[in-house]
CSV table of C-alpha atoms in Angstrom, one decimal:
chain,number,residue,atom,x,y,z
M,1244,MET,CA,0.2,-0.1,0.1
M,1245,PRO,CA,1.5,3.6,-1.0
M,1246,GLY,CA,2.2,5.9,1.6
M,1247,ASP,CA,0.0,8.4,2.7
M,1248,TYR,CA,0.4,11.5,0.0
M,1249,LEU,CA,0.0,14.5,2.0
M,1250,SER,CA,2.8,13.4,4.3
M,1251,ASP,CA,5.1,14.2,0.7
M,1252,ARG,CA,4.2,17.5,0.6
M,1253,GLN,CA,6.8,20.4,1.4
M,1254,GLN,CA,5.8,23.8,3.5
M,1255,PRO,CA,7.3,26.9,1.5
M,1256,GLN,CA,10.0,28.6,3.7
M,1257,GLN,CA,10.7,32.2,3.6
M,1258,GLN,CA,13.5,33.6,3.4
M,1259,ALA,CA,15.7,36.6,3.1
M,1260,ASP,CA,16.5,38.0,-0.6
M,1261,PRO,CA,19.5,36.4,-1.7
M,1262,TYR,CA,20.2,39.2,-4.2
M,1263,ALA,CA,19.8,42.5,-1.2
M,1264,ASN,CA,23.5,42.9,-0.7
M,1265,VAL,CA,23.6,42.6,-4.4
M,1266,TYR,CA,21.1,45.5,-5.2
M,1267,ALA,CA,22.4,47.8,-2.3
M,1268,ASN,CA,26.2,47.4,-3.7
M,1269,LEU,CA,24.6,48.6,-7.7
M,1270,ASP,CA,22.9,51.2,-5.7
M,1271,GLN,CA,26.2,52.5,-4.2
M,1272,TYR,CA,28.2,52.0,-7.3
M,1273,VAL,CA,25.8,54.2,-9.2
M,1274,SER,CA,25.2,57.1,-6.9
M,1275,GLN,CA,29.2,57.4,-7.1
M,1276,TYR,CA,28.7,59.0,-10.2
M,1277,SER,CA,26.6,62.3,-9.6
M,1278,PRO,CA,27.2,65.6,-11.3
M,1279,GLN,CA,27.6,66.0,-8.0
M,1280,ALA,CA,30.6,64.1,-6.7
M,1281,ALA,CA,32.2,65.6,-10.2
M,1282,GLN,CA,31.6,69.1,-9.3
M,1283,ASN,CA,33.2,68.3,-5.8
M,1284,TYR,CA,36.0,66.5,-7.5
M,1285,TRP,CA,36.5,69.8,-9.4
M,1286,GLN,CA,36.1,71.7,-6.5
M,1287,GLN,CA,39.0,70.3,-4.5
M,1288,THR,CA,41.6,69.4,-7.1
M,1289,MET,CA,40.9,70.6,-10.3
M,1290,LYS,CA,39.9,74.6,-9.4
M,1291,PRO,CA,42.1,74.9,-6.9
M,1292,MET,CA,45.5,73.8,-9.7
M,1293,TYR,CA,44.2,76.6,-12.3
M,1294,GLU,CA,44.0,78.7,-9.4
M,1295,ASN,CA,47.5,78.5,-8.5
M,1296,ALA,CA,48.3,77.9,-12.6
M,1297,TRP,CA,47.7,81.5,-12.8
M,1298,GLY,CA,49.8,82.4,-9.5
M,1299,GLN,CA,52.4,81.2,-12.0
M,1300,VAL,CA,51.6,82.5,-15.0
M,1301,ALA,CA,51.1,85.9,-14.2
M,1302,PRO,CA,54.6,86.4,-12.9
M,1303,GLN,CA,56.0,85.0,-15.6
M,1304,VAL,CA,54.4,87.2,-18.2
M,1305,GLU,CA,55.4,90.4,-16.1
M,1306,ALA,CA,58.8,89.7,-16.0
M,1307,ALA,CA,59.0,89.4,-20.0
M,1308,TYR,CA,57.5,92.9,-19.9
M,1309,ALA,CA,59.8,94.3,-17.4
M,1310,GLY,CA,61.8,97.6,-17.8
M,1311,PRO,CA,60.9,100.7,-20.4
M,1312,GLY,CA,57.9,97.9,-21.5
M,1313,TYR,CA,56.3,96.9,-18.1
M,1314,TYR,CA,52.9,99.9,-18.5
M,1315,SER,CA,53.2,99.2,-22.4
M,1316,SER,CA,49.5,97.7,-23.5
M,1317,ALA,CA,51.4,94.6,-25.0
M,1318,ARG,CA,51.7,93.3,-21.4
M,1319,ALA,CA,47.8,93.7,-20.5
M,1320,ASN,CA,47.1,92.5,-23.6
M,1321,ALA,CA,50.2,89.3,-23.3
M,1322,LEU,CA,47.8,88.9,-19.7
M,1323,THR,CA,44.2,88.8,-20.9
M,1324,GLN,CA,45.5,86.4,-23.9
M,1325,ALA,CA,47.5,84.4,-20.9
M,1326,LYS,CA,44.2,84.5,-18.7
M,1327,ALA,CA,41.7,83.6,-21.4
M,1328,ASP,CA,44.2,80.5,-23.0
M,1329,LEU,CA,44.4,79.5,-19.0
M,1330,GLY,CA,40.3,80.5,-18.9
M,1331,ARG,CA,39.8,78.0,-22.1
M,1332,GLN,CA,41.9,75.3,-20.2
M,1333,GLU,CA,40.1,75.2,-17.4
M,1334,THR,CA,36.6,75.5,-18.8
M,1335,GLY,CA,37.7,72.7,-21.5
M,1336,ALA,CA,38.9,70.3,-18.5
M,1337,TYR,CA,35.6,71.0,-16.5
M,1338,GLY,CA,33.8,70.4,-20.0
M,1339,ASN,CA,35.3,66.8,-20.1
M,1340,LEU,CA,35.2,66.2,-16.3
M,1341,MET,CA,31.0,66.6,-16.8
M,1342,TYR,CA,31.1,64.9,-19.9
M,1343,ASN,CA,33.1,62.2,-18.4
M,1344,GLU,CA,31.0,62.4,-15.2
M,1345,GLU,CA,27.6,61.8,-17.6
M,1346,LEU,CA,29.0,58.7,-19.8
M,1347,MET,CA,30.4,56.9,-16.5
M,1348,ARG,CA,26.5,57.4,-15.1
M,1349,ARG,CA,24.9,56.4,-18.0
M,1350,GLU,CA,27.3,53.5,-18.5
M,1351,ALA,CA,26.7,52.6,-14.4
M,1352,GLY,CA,22.8,52.3,-15.2
M,1353,ALA,CA,23.7,50.3,-18.0
M,1354,GLN,CA,25.8,47.8,-16.0
M,1355,ARG,CA,23.2,48.3,-13.5
M,1356,ALA,CA,19.8,47.3,-15.8
M,1357,ASN,CA,22.5,44.2,-17.1
M,1358,ILE,CA,22.8,43.0,-14.2
M,1359,MET,CA,19.0,43.8,-12.6
M,1360,ALA,CA,18.0,41.8,-16.2
M,1361,GLN,CA,20.1,39.1,-14.6
M,1362,ILE,CA,18.7,38.9,-11.3
M,1363,ALA,CA,15.3,39.2,-12.6
M,1364,ALA,CA,15.8,36.6,-15.5
M,1365,SER,CA,17.7,33.9,-12.6
M,1366,GLN,CA,14.9,34.3,-10.4
M,1367,ALA,CA,12.2,33.9,-13.0
M,1368,SER,CA,14.1,30.0,-14.1
M,1369,GLN,CA,13.7,29.6,-10.1
M,1370,ARG,CA,10.4,30.1,-9.8
M,1371,PHE,CA,10.0,28.3,-12.6
M,1372,ALA,CA,11.8,25.1,-11.4
M,1373,GLU,CA,9.6,25.7,-8.0
M,1374,GLN,CA,6.5,25.5,-9.9
M,1375,MET,CA,7.4,22.2,-12.0
M,1376,PHE,CA,8.3,20.9,-8.3
M,1377,GLU,CA,5.6,21.8,-7.1
M,1378,ARG,CA,3.7,20.3,-10.5
M,1379,GLN,CA,5.2,16.6,-10.1
M,1380,GLN,CA,4.6,17.3,-6.1
M,1381,ALA,CA,1.2,17.4,-7.1
M,1382,THR,CA,0.8,14.4,-10.0
M,1383,GLN,CA,3.1,11.9,-7.6
M,1384,ARG,CA,0.4,13.0,-5.0
M,1385,SER,CA,-2.3,12.0,-7.6
M,1386,GLN,CA,-1.0,9.1,-8.7
M,1387,ALA,CA,-0.5,7.7,-5.1
M,1388,TRP,CA,-4.7,8.6,-4.8
M,1389,GLN,CA,-5.2,7.1,-7.6
M,1390,GLU,CA,-3.1,3.5,-6.8
M,1391,ARG,CA,-4.9,4.1,-3.1
M,1392,GLN,CA,-8.2,4.2,-4.8
M,1393,TRP,CA,-7.2,1.1,-7.1
M,1394,TYR,CA,-6.1,-0.6,-3.7
M,1395,LEU,CA,-9.2,-0.2,-2.1
M,1396,GLU,CA,-11.5,-1.2,-5.4
M,1397,ASP,CA,-9.8,-4.3,-5.5
M,1398,LEU,CA,-9.6,-4.9,-2.1
M,1399,LYS,CA,-13.2,-4.1,-1.9
M,1400,ASP,CA,-14.3,-6.7,-5.4
M,1401,GLN,CA,-11.8,-9.1,-3.2
M,1402,GLN,CA,-13.5,-9.4,0.0
M,1403,LEU,CA,-16.4,-8.5,-2.4
M,1404,ARG,CA,-15.6,-12.6,-4.0
M,1405,GLU,CA,-14.6,-14.3,-0.7
M,1406,TYR,CA,-18.4,-13.3,0.5
M,1407,GLU,CA,-19.8,-14.5,-2.6
M,1408,GLU,CA,-17.9,-17.5,-2.3
M,1409,SER,CA,-18.6,-18.2,1.2
M,1410,ARG,CA,-22.2,-17.6,0.6
M,1411,GLN,CA,-22.3,-20.5,-2.4
M,1412,ARG,CA,-20.5,-22.9,-0.1
């Protein structure tokens, strides 16, 4: 006689999300690329460097015009040109920094989306496997119940035959 088909049933267990740490790390990874982070980097690192550069360039230009032409318009033009050149370099560096930050943020977002898609596919595959397992369990329970029914019918038929035989004697 087959075993009790209800004993094979497994109770679902609540488990912590195994990807919670991945989600947190992805969010941290993506958040490290932000306009504010790039702006902070610019203010703390690059801007002081350009300010320091002007402090070094201006005395050199003034030294080049030492002497009788010190108060000439050529010196003023040279200082203006040097300041403009340094300003263009600074603006170009700032633009490159912000552009590269945007590219990195987009790339980080795309990587996050890819990883999230992989996780979702993995979870869907796991759910599919669980559903298949449940179907297999249900089929086994159904087969066990059917076998029990057949066994009871056979037993009933056998008892009926034995009863008929005993009445005929």
